[in-house]
DNA sequence: CCCAACGTTGCAACCGTTTTCTCTAGCTAT
DNA sequence: ATAGCTAGAGAAAACGGTTGCAACGTTGGG
């Protein structure tokens, strides 16, 4: 048994001849090692827990794919759990995953609270945040610079000469995606000497409908915006349709810029100009980072910021490179 | 220890007083049961393996959500693996999941071959196919009637008076989604005395681009189709855009019907008429079925066919109810 | 030629539960 | 009062591996 274990695990202290004999026996008997027993004995399960708000969302499923690809590369499996952004479910999932002795944890969710940190502290397994951060940056995380991204998006509209720039925000109780992006928007306005106008902001839910409704609300204004920055692509597309439904054109009458660059952005007309957030890469890098922690490798940067950029498509007007 | 086990598992052979004492101790010591050890001893892991072609696809991520919701409901966790439709990877994943001692397996993939059945036979754990079937229907499965769905979609176009009806198929090496749907299309033509025309069929890849390209090809015909049935919504949307890019209108010049009803179908203009395949339900029902097998409950129907229907939106012309 | 060192193998303890079986104490029935 | 039960709790044997350590046979150097 011990020798079989060594063979299976590639331990070098086995004579090649013995190794071959064992291999043959394994083949002949159809022996399949029991990962659970192995996990108990070795205290390693080669499994990581992934807590994700909603796998059916275009954003998170892309992220999950990045996670899974890298996990596979490093021979880990993934236990995937949907949290629906509900705190209580998140905490319960952390607990369940710890019970299952996962080697590491990947957490996605809008907000990381003290409760999360406490729950995680009850076991000392490596945890990485993907597409989110905790307030005090205690946990390693992989994100983009949301403030800068929103700032850049707004600025892109300013550069096109707009003064009436609206924003459809993400839910404002999401610190990073809601609040910080909104701050970026405001800062860009301030830096451009454009007065902030309350009526040019609506709070969205991330969903298509809220973009549609938000834009309708803007269009009903006596002095409607000429450009809109939406905090998600779905909302941006909703906004475009609201404009079109009103008999106006994008980008002719209103220019629209979205956020994330989900695949959808290329599959609508006009195609959507958007802030590209590298979802796949965030997942992949987060998982890679996690493997380092699980291997107890030294890590230089706990907080990694990935690059964002603006992909110009037809929902905004053409702008000469030099103007940017 | 034995008593603790009984308390944790809700075994009734424990005096209430003892139970309370144990509970207190658990609380006080922050004891967390080790699911791996439990799995070894009980031979149950409360984990099921899910093999899915690509979680980042709109179709499968919706399905996965259905699976996960029901799994959670029955206290199972999910190990999720992407196969990319690659046979070798599928087989390897089956093996890995069996090593991990999953209690059941949920398989998605275009084709189920003899190799799959053999790999599964090496361990006798319940397996359910979701959105696919094996040729001899040996394994339990949850799908819709693909032949009928394609037939209905084509007929819907026939009823609108079309005689030049094109089809953009799914990959033809996918038996169910490719071949069977194509058969449904042909049968509908035959039943309507419409001659089958080779040039009105292109093989798609499921992707947006292949719909776009396929439609371009049709439009270049000297006698182009007046209606198109695409085997996926993405391709249908691609087709619509090809029509629009050619300066024609949908549904004015060409009517388009898609397949699946992914969320995207409602987020384009014109909104897409499509065959709704209840992805979430397929996942949910498949998982529910699997729980029955895992509990060794008696199951009446191994093969379950879910209902499909056609959702009429603006990519097809209005048709009086009575005509249908 | 002998002994030390090394490479290889097997033994046995251990991982943290579940589960069966045994044992004890307290009851009931006679 | 005593035999017979029963409920509850503990002891111990799995579960199927990993791993430290002892034992063993070789080999090479002195």
XYZ file of C-alpha atoms (C1' of nucleotides) in Angstrom:
708
model
C 0.000 0.000 0.000
C 2.700 2.450 0.959
C 4.557 1.746 -2.223
C 1.429 2.102 -4.267
C 0.909 5.467 -2.659
C 4.405 6.476 -3.605
C 3.918 5.362 -7.175
C 0.632 7.158 -7.536
C 2.082 10.339 -6.101
C 5.208 10.200 -8.181
C 7.474 9.869 -5.181
C 10.969 9.197 -6.585
C 11.954 6.659 -3.918
C 10.682 3.725 -5.909
C 12.675 1.425 -8.106
C 11.632 1.727 -11.731
C 10.934 -1.994 -11.863
C 8.694 -1.880 -8.833
C 6.998 1.157 -10.220
C 6.221 -0.667 -13.406
C 4.867 -3.664 -11.528
C 2.613 -1.441 -9.468
C 1.437 0.373 -12.554
C 0.516 -2.883 -14.170
C -1.399 -4.033 -11.143
C -3.249 -0.726 -11.043
C -4.170 -1.132 -14.659
C -5.164 -4.751 -14.291
C -7.325 -4.242 -11.216
C -8.828 -0.984 -12.384
C -7.685 0.597 -9.163
C -8.838 4.158 -8.710
C -7.311 6.133 -5.848
C -9.841 7.551 -3.429
C -9.371 11.275 -3.256
C -11.379 11.559 -0.077
C -9.139 9.187 1.824
C -6.170 10.927 0.376
C -7.571 14.239 1.469
C -8.042 13.004 4.989
C -4.533 11.642 5.264
C -2.719 14.437 3.508
C -4.926 17.308 4.598
C -5.111 18.512 1.049
C -8.142 18.213 -1.169
C -6.897 19.912 -4.342
C -10.241 21.642 -4.356
C -10.967 25.309 -4.013
C -14.223 26.935 -3.114
C -15.647 29.645 -5.322
C -18.354 31.939 -4.049
C -19.956 33.881 -6.841
C -23.063 36.061 -6.815
C -24.739 34.560 -9.870
C -23.182 32.206 -12.349
C -25.865 32.921 -14.914
C -24.727 36.510 -15.259
C -22.627 37.242 -18.307
C -20.121 39.041 -16.185
C -19.532 36.370 -13.593
C -19.702 33.412 -15.898
C -16.843 34.861 -17.874
C -14.943 35.410 -14.664
C -15.689 31.884 -13.546
C -14.308 30.553 -16.758
C -11.027 32.300 -16.082
C -10.936 30.818 -12.627
C -11.707 27.335 -13.806
C -9.141 27.343 -16.578
C -6.306 28.247 -14.259
C -7.582 25.885 -11.592
C -7.478 23.051 -14.094
C -4.006 24.073 -15.109
C -2.863 23.660 -11.525
C -4.840 20.470 -10.991
C -7.442 21.946 -8.736
C -11.162 21.416 -8.881
C -13.736 24.034 -8.149
C -16.731 23.885 -5.874
C -18.983 26.581 -7.225
C -21.635 28.295 -5.102
C -24.064 31.083 -5.892
C -24.594 33.659 -3.187
C -27.026 36.061 -4.843
C -25.230 38.831 -2.992
C -26.909 37.741 0.227
C -24.724 38.154 3.267
C -26.222 35.324 5.220
C -25.817 32.928 2.342
C -22.259 34.057 1.788
C -21.348 33.383 5.388
C -23.024 30.035 5.332
C -21.211 29.096 2.148
C -17.864 30.053 3.617
C -18.630 27.735 6.468
C -19.724 24.851 4.287
C -16.653 25.192 2.130
C -14.399 25.234 5.156
C -16.086 22.069 6.369
C -15.314 20.506 3.049
C -11.671 21.331 3.677
C -11.094 23.273 0.506
C -7.470 24.290 0.083
C -8.391 27.838 -0.793
C -11.263 30.200 -1.309
C -12.120 32.614 -4.071
C -14.706 35.185 -3.168
C -16.745 37.404 -5.411
C -19.386 39.759 -4.157
C -20.121 43.412 -4.050
C -19.215 44.023 -0.460
C -16.778 42.445 1.970
C -17.762 43.072 5.550
C -16.270 42.442 8.915
C -18.423 39.339 9.195
C -16.762 37.847 6.165
C -13.327 38.421 7.588
C -14.355 36.872 10.856
C -15.839 33.821 9.202
C -12.685 33.371 7.206
C -10.509 33.830 10.260
C -11.998 30.743 11.908
C -9.912 28.675 9.554
C -6.655 29.832 8.126
C -6.966 28.968 4.496
C -5.829 31.314 1.776
C -8.541 33.520 0.336
C -8.464 35.812 -2.654
C -11.068 38.352 -3.657
C -11.906 38.592 -7.328
C -13.461 41.726 -8.773
C -13.939 43.147 -5.309
C -11.955 44.414 -2.340
C -12.339 44.627 1.396
C -12.359 48.080 2.920
C -9.025 47.783 4.692
C -7.356 45.726 2.007
C -6.514 42.980 4.425
C -7.257 40.286 1.897
C -5.493 39.796 -1.395
C -7.616 40.906 -4.311
C -7.678 41.298 -8.061
C -9.644 44.159 -9.562
C -9.385 47.099 -11.890
C -9.211 50.685 -10.713
C -12.905 51.449 -10.673
C -12.507 55.093 -9.854
C -10.157 55.647 -12.743
C -12.293 53.576 -15.092
C -15.369 55.674 -14.417
C -13.289 58.805 -14.614
C -11.924 57.768 -17.990
C -15.330 56.839 -19.328
C -16.776 60.176 -18.334
C -13.791 62.009 -19.693
C -14.173 60.224 -22.998
C -17.587 61.813 -23.248
C -16.332 65.198 -22.129
C -13.683 65.079 -24.838
C -16.407 64.630 -27.389
C -17.755 67.983 -26.347
C -20.609 66.944 -24.119
C -21.657 69.049 -21.160
C -24.850 67.231 -20.275
C -23.501 63.864 -19.281
C -25.754 61.495 -17.396
C -24.872 58.449 -15.407
C -26.794 55.286 -14.707
C -25.075 53.880 -11.670
C -24.669 50.427 -10.274
C -26.525 49.807 -7.019
C -25.164 52.375 -4.624
C -24.877 49.922 -1.777
C -22.080 48.220 -3.682
C -19.131 50.239 -2.445
C -16.745 49.650 -5.292
C -19.008 49.316 -8.263
C -21.677 51.692 -7.114
C -20.133 54.370 -4.987
C -16.571 54.505 -6.302
C -17.609 54.607 -9.931
C -19.996 57.391 -9.145
C -17.156 59.280 -7.495
C -15.067 58.818 -10.618
C -17.867 60.266 -12.686
C -18.216 63.266 -10.417
C -14.509 63.899 -10.350
C -14.336 63.916 -14.130
C -17.124 66.463 -14.245
C -15.441 68.593 -11.628
C -12.122 68.488 -13.422
C -13.908 69.640 -16.561
C -15.757 72.475 -14.866
C -19.088 70.880 -15.569
C -21.559 71.400 -12.757
C -22.896 68.228 -11.267
C -26.619 67.861 -11.899
C -28.687 65.684 -9.633
C -31.278 64.979 -12.287
C -28.660 63.425 -14.556
C -28.062 60.479 -12.259
C -30.276 57.488 -11.767
C -29.496 54.453 -9.727
C -29.634 51.282 -11.775
C -29.779 47.655 -10.828
C -27.258 46.453 -13.375
C -30.065 45.030 -15.447
C -31.249 45.884 -18.925
C -34.578 47.176 -17.740
C -33.070 49.667 -15.375
C -31.032 51.100 -18.227
C -34.123 51.361 -20.350
C -36.115 53.012 -17.594
C -33.284 55.283 -16.579
C -32.867 56.585 -20.081
C -36.583 57.139 -20.466
C -36.423 59.259 -17.365
C -33.576 61.301 -18.826
C -35.392 61.773 -22.112
C -38.375 63.170 -20.301
C -36.196 65.956 -18.919
C -36.683 69.340 -20.516
C -32.979 69.496 -21.094
C -32.008 65.878 -21.634
C -28.414 64.637 -21.593
C -26.481 64.255 -24.809
C -24.329 61.490 -23.440
C -24.714 58.709 -20.937
C -22.291 56.582 -18.999
C -23.880 53.389 -17.750
C -22.175 51.292 -15.103
C -22.921 48.070 -16.923
C -23.249 47.058 -20.528
C -26.708 45.684 -20.060
C -27.909 49.010 -18.755
C -26.105 50.789 -21.563
C -27.900 48.669 -24.105
C -31.180 49.336 -22.379
C -30.392 53.019 -22.598
C -29.649 52.756 -26.304
C -32.959 51.080 -26.907
C -34.785 53.737 -24.947
C -33.206 56.336 -27.197
C -34.106 54.401 -30.314
C -37.623 53.767 -29.088
C -37.997 57.512 -28.706
C -37.199 57.894 -32.367
C -33.761 59.279 -31.781
C -30.426 57.876 -32.712
C -27.301 56.620 -31.002
C -24.750 58.114 -31.320
C -26.377 60.920 -33.327
C -28.578 62.346 -30.591
C -27.170 60.618 -27.562
C -23.838 58.927 -27.109
C -23.632 55.962 -24.811
C -20.745 54.305 -23.097
C -21.052 51.128 -21.090
C -18.958 49.235 -18.619
C -17.437 45.734 -18.592
C -17.365 44.706 -22.232
C -19.440 41.577 -21.929
C -19.781 39.645 -25.167
C -23.137 41.232 -25.706
C -21.487 44.590 -26.379
C -20.463 43.425 -29.823
C -23.752 41.803 -30.572
C -25.988 44.833 -30.698
C -26.407 47.639 -33.178
C -24.871 50.088 -32.788
C -22.095 48.127 -31.171
C -21.356 49.411 -27.731
C -18.445 51.583 -26.732
C -17.472 50.447 -23.304
C -14.909 50.328 -20.555
C -13.365 46.937 -20.868
C -12.962 45.159 -17.627
C -10.970 41.999 -18.281
C -13.303 39.560 -16.568
C -11.589 36.428 -17.719
C -8.225 37.769 -16.652
C -9.477 38.851 -13.265
C -10.638 35.306 -12.657
C -7.473 33.803 -14.029
C -5.139 36.087 -12.123
C -7.096 35.651 -8.916
C -6.868 31.893 -9.220
C -3.194 32.074 -10.032
C -2.630 34.230 -7.010
C -4.519 31.748 -4.897
C -2.327 28.881 -6.071
C 0.680 30.832 -4.899
C -0.776 31.234 -1.450
C -1.761 27.590 -1.331
C 1.803 26.616 -2.199
C 3.055 29.027 0.439
C 5.024 30.881 -2.175
C 6.156 34.378 -1.465
C 3.831 36.927 -3.032
C 4.979 40.423 -3.784
C 1.695 42.289 -4.273
C -1.420 41.336 -2.401
C -3.496 43.866 -4.213
C -3.377 43.557 -7.945
C -4.947 46.106 -10.231
C -5.494 44.993 -13.787
C -5.546 47.440 -16.666
C -8.811 48.699 -18.057
C -9.242 50.520 -21.340
C -11.984 51.975 -23.433
C -13.079 50.103 -26.497
C -14.493 52.541 -29.005
C -17.365 51.232 -31.075
C -20.353 52.808 -32.718
C -22.392 53.955 -29.742
C -20.045 56.931 -29.487
C -18.894 59.183 -32.252
C -15.545 58.824 -33.917
C -12.801 60.697 -32.150
C -9.410 61.342 -33.576
C -6.712 59.453 -31.728
C -4.808 62.632 -31.059
C -7.671 64.176 -29.179
C -7.534 61.466 -26.562
C -16.841 11.315 19.782
C -19.560 8.868 18.848
C -22.077 10.928 20.713
C -20.913 14.102 19.082
C -21.390 12.432 15.744
C -24.924 11.506 16.712
C -25.682 15.033 17.802
C -24.273 16.570 14.666
C -26.205 14.184 12.475
C -29.431 14.561 14.370
C -29.537 10.933 15.458
C -32.416 10.595 17.947
C -30.604 8.222 20.329
C -29.261 11.010 22.449
C -30.737 12.366 25.651
C -31.802 15.973 25.280
C -29.552 16.942 28.165
C -26.523 15.330 26.613
C -27.383 16.881 23.296
C -27.426 20.312 24.834
C -24.122 19.733 26.549
C -22.539 18.649 23.295
C -23.971 21.613 21.469
C -22.513 23.941 24.036
C -19.125 22.359 23.748
C -19.279 22.634 19.959
C -20.086 26.283 20.242
C -17.473 26.952 22.868
C -14.648 25.185 21.062
C -15.595 26.397 17.633
C -15.709 22.808 16.480
C -16.280 22.399 12.774
C -16.991 18.892 11.498
C -14.585 17.673 8.858
C -16.570 16.760 5.784
C -13.684 14.844 4.271
C -13.420 12.478 7.215
C -17.151 12.171 7.196
C -17.082 11.358 3.535
C -14.530 8.662 4.077
C -16.448 7.046 6.873
C -19.914 7.375 5.432
C -19.021 6.989 1.770
C -21.093 10.009 0.968
C -19.691 13.369 0.038
C -22.869 15.360 -0.594
C -21.118 16.601 -3.677
C -22.057 16.071 -7.287
C -19.883 16.494 -10.314
C -21.053 18.684 -13.157
C -19.434 18.433 -16.558
C -20.404 21.320 -18.768
C -19.005 22.365 -22.139
C -18.475 26.010 -21.312
C -19.748 27.873 -18.296
C -19.220 31.214 -19.972
C -21.870 30.457 -22.563
C -25.216 32.091 -21.965
C -26.953 28.820 -22.567
C -24.982 26.687 -20.161
C -24.576 29.231 -17.442
C -28.351 29.472 -17.201
C -28.547 25.701 -17.072
C -25.865 25.592 -14.419
C -27.825 27.997 -12.326
C -30.791 25.666 -12.393
C -28.572 22.812 -11.336
C -26.970 24.720 -8.545
C -30.213 26.003 -7.103
C -31.694 22.569 -6.773
C -28.430 21.140 -5.526
C -28.391 23.724 -2.766
C -31.973 22.900 -1.953
C -30.988 19.288 -1.373
C -27.774 20.195 0.465
C -25.419 19.148 -2.241
C -22.423 21.030 -3.488
C -21.303 21.159 -7.073
C -17.901 20.520 -8.544
C -18.025 22.306 -11.848
C -15.789 21.383 -14.778
C -15.565 22.754 -18.298
C -15.060 20.218 -21.050
C -15.053 22.412 -24.150
C -16.814 19.560 -25.917
C -13.545 17.660 -26.015
C -13.974 13.945 -25.643
C -10.647 13.308 -24.029
C -11.220 16.021 -21.475
C -14.698 14.735 -20.756
C -13.407 11.263 -20.055
C -10.651 12.562 -17.886
C -13.092 14.698 -15.939
C -15.380 11.753 -15.349
C -12.425 9.948 -13.918
C -11.312 12.784 -11.700
C -14.808 13.241 -10.376
C -15.131 9.568 -9.620
C -11.855 9.718 -7.739
C -13.277 12.541 -5.711
C -16.126 10.227 -4.804
C -18.934 12.460 -5.966
C -22.343 11.057 -5.121
C -23.663 11.697 -8.607
C -22.776 13.092 -11.967
C -24.502 15.538 -14.246
C -23.274 15.521 -17.779
C -23.763 18.073 -20.504
C -22.226 17.799 -23.913
C -23.248 17.488 -27.487
C -22.553 13.840 -27.911
C -22.567 10.850 -25.598
C -20.414 8.053 -26.923
C -19.698 4.496 -25.972
C -16.527 5.701 -24.283
C -18.539 7.847 -21.905
C -20.742 4.963 -20.945
C -17.740 2.771 -20.347
C -15.996 5.373 -18.220
C -19.145 5.766 -16.169
C -19.564 2.020 -15.833
C -16.262 1.720 -13.958
C -18.040 3.158 -10.970
C -21.683 2.777 -10.338
C -22.765 6.233 -9.400
C -25.959 7.765 -10.679
C -25.566 9.913 -13.752
C -28.058 12.175 -15.474
C -27.688 13.832 -18.843
C -28.867 17.412 -19.116
C -29.780 18.907 -22.482
C -28.439 15.854 -24.248
C -29.143 12.163 -24.702
C -27.183 9.017 -25.388
C -28.033 7.153 -28.586
C -29.614 4.149 -26.925
C -31.190 6.062 -24.083
C -29.462 3.971 -21.487
C -28.866 6.936 -19.252
C -31.517 9.123 -17.694
C -31.772 12.468 -19.415
C -33.646 15.742 -19.456
C -34.141 17.506 -22.765
C -36.739 18.998 -25.028
C -37.935 17.333 -28.207
C -35.450 18.832 -30.604
C -37.020 17.389 -33.695
C -40.408 18.797 -32.833
C -38.946 22.135 -31.804
C -37.227 22.579 -35.152
C -40.332 21.363 -36.911
C -42.470 23.876 -35.069
C -40.079 26.718 -35.733
C -40.012 25.990 -39.432
C -43.764 25.569 -39.538
C -44.198 28.922 -37.854
C -42.430 30.429 -40.848
C -44.410 28.364 -43.316
C -47.618 29.583 -41.737
C -46.515 33.106 -42.400
C -46.536 32.290 -46.070
C -42.856 31.742 -46.671
C -41.630 29.303 -49.313
C -37.958 30.222 -49.271
C -37.004 29.265 -45.761
C -33.348 28.981 -44.886
C -31.710 27.305 -41.959
C -28.503 28.035 -40.136
C -27.773 24.804 -38.363
C -25.864 23.917 -35.244
C -22.655 21.982 -35.844
C -23.734 18.862 -37.660
C -21.509 16.608 -35.617
C -23.763 17.293 -32.659
C -26.337 14.584 -33.161
C -29.218 16.111 -31.287
C -28.736 19.790 -31.789
C -27.232 19.606 -35.235
C -28.647 16.634 -37.039
C -32.010 16.156 -35.381
C -32.963 19.810 -35.635
C -32.026 19.764 -39.268
C -34.276 16.747 -39.751
C -37.114 18.621 -38.109
C -36.601 21.481 -40.508
C -36.621 19.190 -43.520
C -39.717 17.358 -42.344
C -41.612 20.613 -41.947
C -40.679 21.584 -45.493
C -41.702 18.193 -46.796
C -45.032 18.301 -45.000
C -45.644 21.695 -46.569
C -44.706 20.610 -50.069
C -41.802 22.951 -50.155
C -38.853 21.515 -52.013
C -35.695 21.280 -49.988
C -33.001 23.550 -51.371
C -29.402 22.829 -50.612
C -28.345 26.447 -50.972
C -30.691 27.498 -48.193
C -28.739 25.654 -45.520
C -25.469 26.672 -43.960
C -23.737 24.985 -41.094
C -23.169 27.318 -38.216
C -20.960 27.115 -35.155
C -23.541 28.434 -32.696
C -21.706 31.714 -32.598
C -22.821 35.185 -33.572
C -20.320 35.427 -36.387
C -21.489 32.293 -38.070
C -25.026 33.656 -38.143
C -23.767 36.881 -39.622
C -21.727 35.102 -42.262
C -24.428 32.582 -43.020
C -26.964 35.274 -43.661
C -24.561 37.201 -45.868
C -24.199 34.071 -47.907
C -27.972 33.787 -48.251
C -28.346 37.417 -49.246
C -25.856 36.935 -52.031
C -28.123 34.341 -53.578
C -30.046 35.429 -56.637
C -33.182 34.249 -54.971
C -32.533 34.839 -51.298
C -34.682 33.391 -48.532
C -37.493 35.416 -47.018
C -37.251 33.669 -43.690
C -34.529 32.048 -41.634
C -34.508 29.599 -38.810
C -31.277 29.695 -36.836
C -30.400 26.913 -34.436
C -29.230 29.333 -31.795
C -30.197 32.814 -30.728
C -26.729 34.161 -31.191
C -26.712 33.045 -34.798
C -30.191 34.441 -35.280
C -29.051 37.801 -34.030
C -26.043 37.634 -36.295
C -28.418 36.933 -39.147
C -30.580 39.896 -38.255
C -27.593 42.167 -38.268
C -26.482 40.866 -41.643
C -29.910 41.741 -42.992
C -29.792 45.172 -41.433
C -26.264 45.787 -42.624
C -27.492 45.033 -46.147
C -29.971 47.866 -45.770
C -32.957 45.582 -45.435
C -35.288 45.116 -42.554
C -36.323 42.410 -40.147
C -39.057 41.310 -40.238
C -40.023 43.370 -43.307
C -37.714 41.727 -45.809
C -36.586 38.698 -43.887
C -38.162 37.073 -40.886
C -35.920 35.411 -38.384
C -36.557 32.867 -35.702
C -33.961 31.704 -33.234
C -33.553 28.892 -30.794
C -33.120 28.715 -27.013
C -34.378 32.047 -25.767
C -31.259 33.187 -23.999
C -31.639 36.474 -22.191
C -30.061 38.216 -25.105
C -33.144 37.551 -27.230
C -35.010 40.300 -25.438
C -32.122 42.682 -25.468
C -31.833 43.335 -29.179
C -33.943 45.275 -31.632
C -36.035 43.864 -33.105
C -36.507 41.506 -30.211
C -36.053 37.954 -31.294
C -38.787 35.443 -31.936
C -37.400 32.150 -30.756
C -38.025 28.600 -29.694
C -37.834 28.691 -25.957
C -35.824 25.943 -24.472
C -36.230 26.115 -20.708
C -32.557 26.029 -19.798
C -32.982 26.732 -16.137
C -35.647 24.085 -15.848
C -33.601 21.507 -17.675
C -30.846 22.032 -15.164
C -33.208 22.047 -12.243
C -35.127 18.974 -13.328
C -31.950 17.097 -14.134
C -30.574 17.833 -10.705
C -33.833 16.873 -9.068
C -33.819 13.618 -10.970
C -30.278 12.982 -9.861
C -31.206 13.465 -6.216
C -33.827 10.786 -6.627
C -31.284 8.349 -7.968
C -28.831 9.239 -5.236
C -31.513 8.536 -2.639
C -32.313 5.307 -4.394
C -35.870 6.431 -4.872
C -37.952 4.759 -7.502
C -38.097 6.792 -10.683
C -40.878 6.415 -13.176
C -39.462 8.058 -16.295
C -35.792 7.936 -17.044
C -36.193 10.080 -20.101
C -37.887 13.354 -19.445
C -38.899 15.696 -22.226
C -39.649 19.237 -21.196
C -42.035 21.413 -23.116
C -40.793 23.917 -25.629
C -42.796 26.720 -27.159
C -42.344 29.576 -29.535
C -42.084 33.048 -28.131
C -43.270 35.519 -30.725
C -41.460 38.818 -30.738
C -40.661 41.377 -33.395
C -38.260 39.487 -35.602
C -41.256 37.766 -37.139
C -44.452 39.360 -38.358
C -47.593 39.360 -36.324
C -49.683 36.285 -36.840
C -53.256 35.921 -35.737
C -53.618 33.391 -32.973
C -56.174 31.489 -34.954
C -53.778 30.833 -37.769
C -51.481 28.903 -35.521
C 36.540 -8.638 4.049
C 33.819 -5.835 6.975
C 31.145 -2.021 8.015
C 28.843 2.267 6.936
C 25.742 4.436 4.073
C 22.247 4.468 1.018
C 18.260 3.269 -1.694
C 14.116 0.657 -1.363
C 10.351 -1.473 0.840
C 7.079 -2.648 4.404
C 5.081 -1.765 8.929
C 2.226 0.862 11.614
C 0.379 4.975 13.250
C -2.583 8.426 11.990
C -6.142 11.528 9.540
C -11.491 12.628 11.803
C -15.494 10.768 11.201
C -19.436 6.863 11.150
C -21.324 2.805 12.712
C -21.720 -1.457 14.995
C -21.493 -3.580 19.107
C -21.071 -3.800 23.957
C -21.983 -2.254 28.367
C -24.335 0.022 32.049
C -27.922 1.911 34.530
C -32.486 2.526 35.321
C -37.245 0.665 34.634
C -40.931 -2.456 34.341
C -43.284 -6.498 35.221
C -43.856 -10.505 37.844
C -36.820 -8.507 45.215
C -35.297 -10.189 40.912
C -35.081 -11.129 36.066
C -35.656 -8.979 31.662
C -35.719 -4.839 28.809
C -34.520 -0.679 26.932
C -32.391 3.670 26.196
C -28.238 5.969 26.059
C -23.319 6.306 25.875
C -18.767 4.632 25.087
C -15.251 1.466 22.831
C -13.453 -0.011 18.839
C -13.299 -1.155 14.185
C -13.667 0.485 9.892
C -13.088 3.991 5.779
C -8.595 4.178 2.230
C -5.111 6.471 1.969
C -0.112 9.157 3.645
C 4.050 9.266 5.961
C 7.689 8.627 9.484
C 10.477 5.078 10.685
C 12.523 0.608 10.933
C 14.369 -3.107 8.378
C 16.473 -4.984 4.678
C 19.634 -5.860 0.942
C 23.295 -3.599 -1.829
C 27.114 -1.247 -2.785
C 31.427 0.960 -2.179
C 35.261 2.486 0.499
C 38.737 1.600 3.791
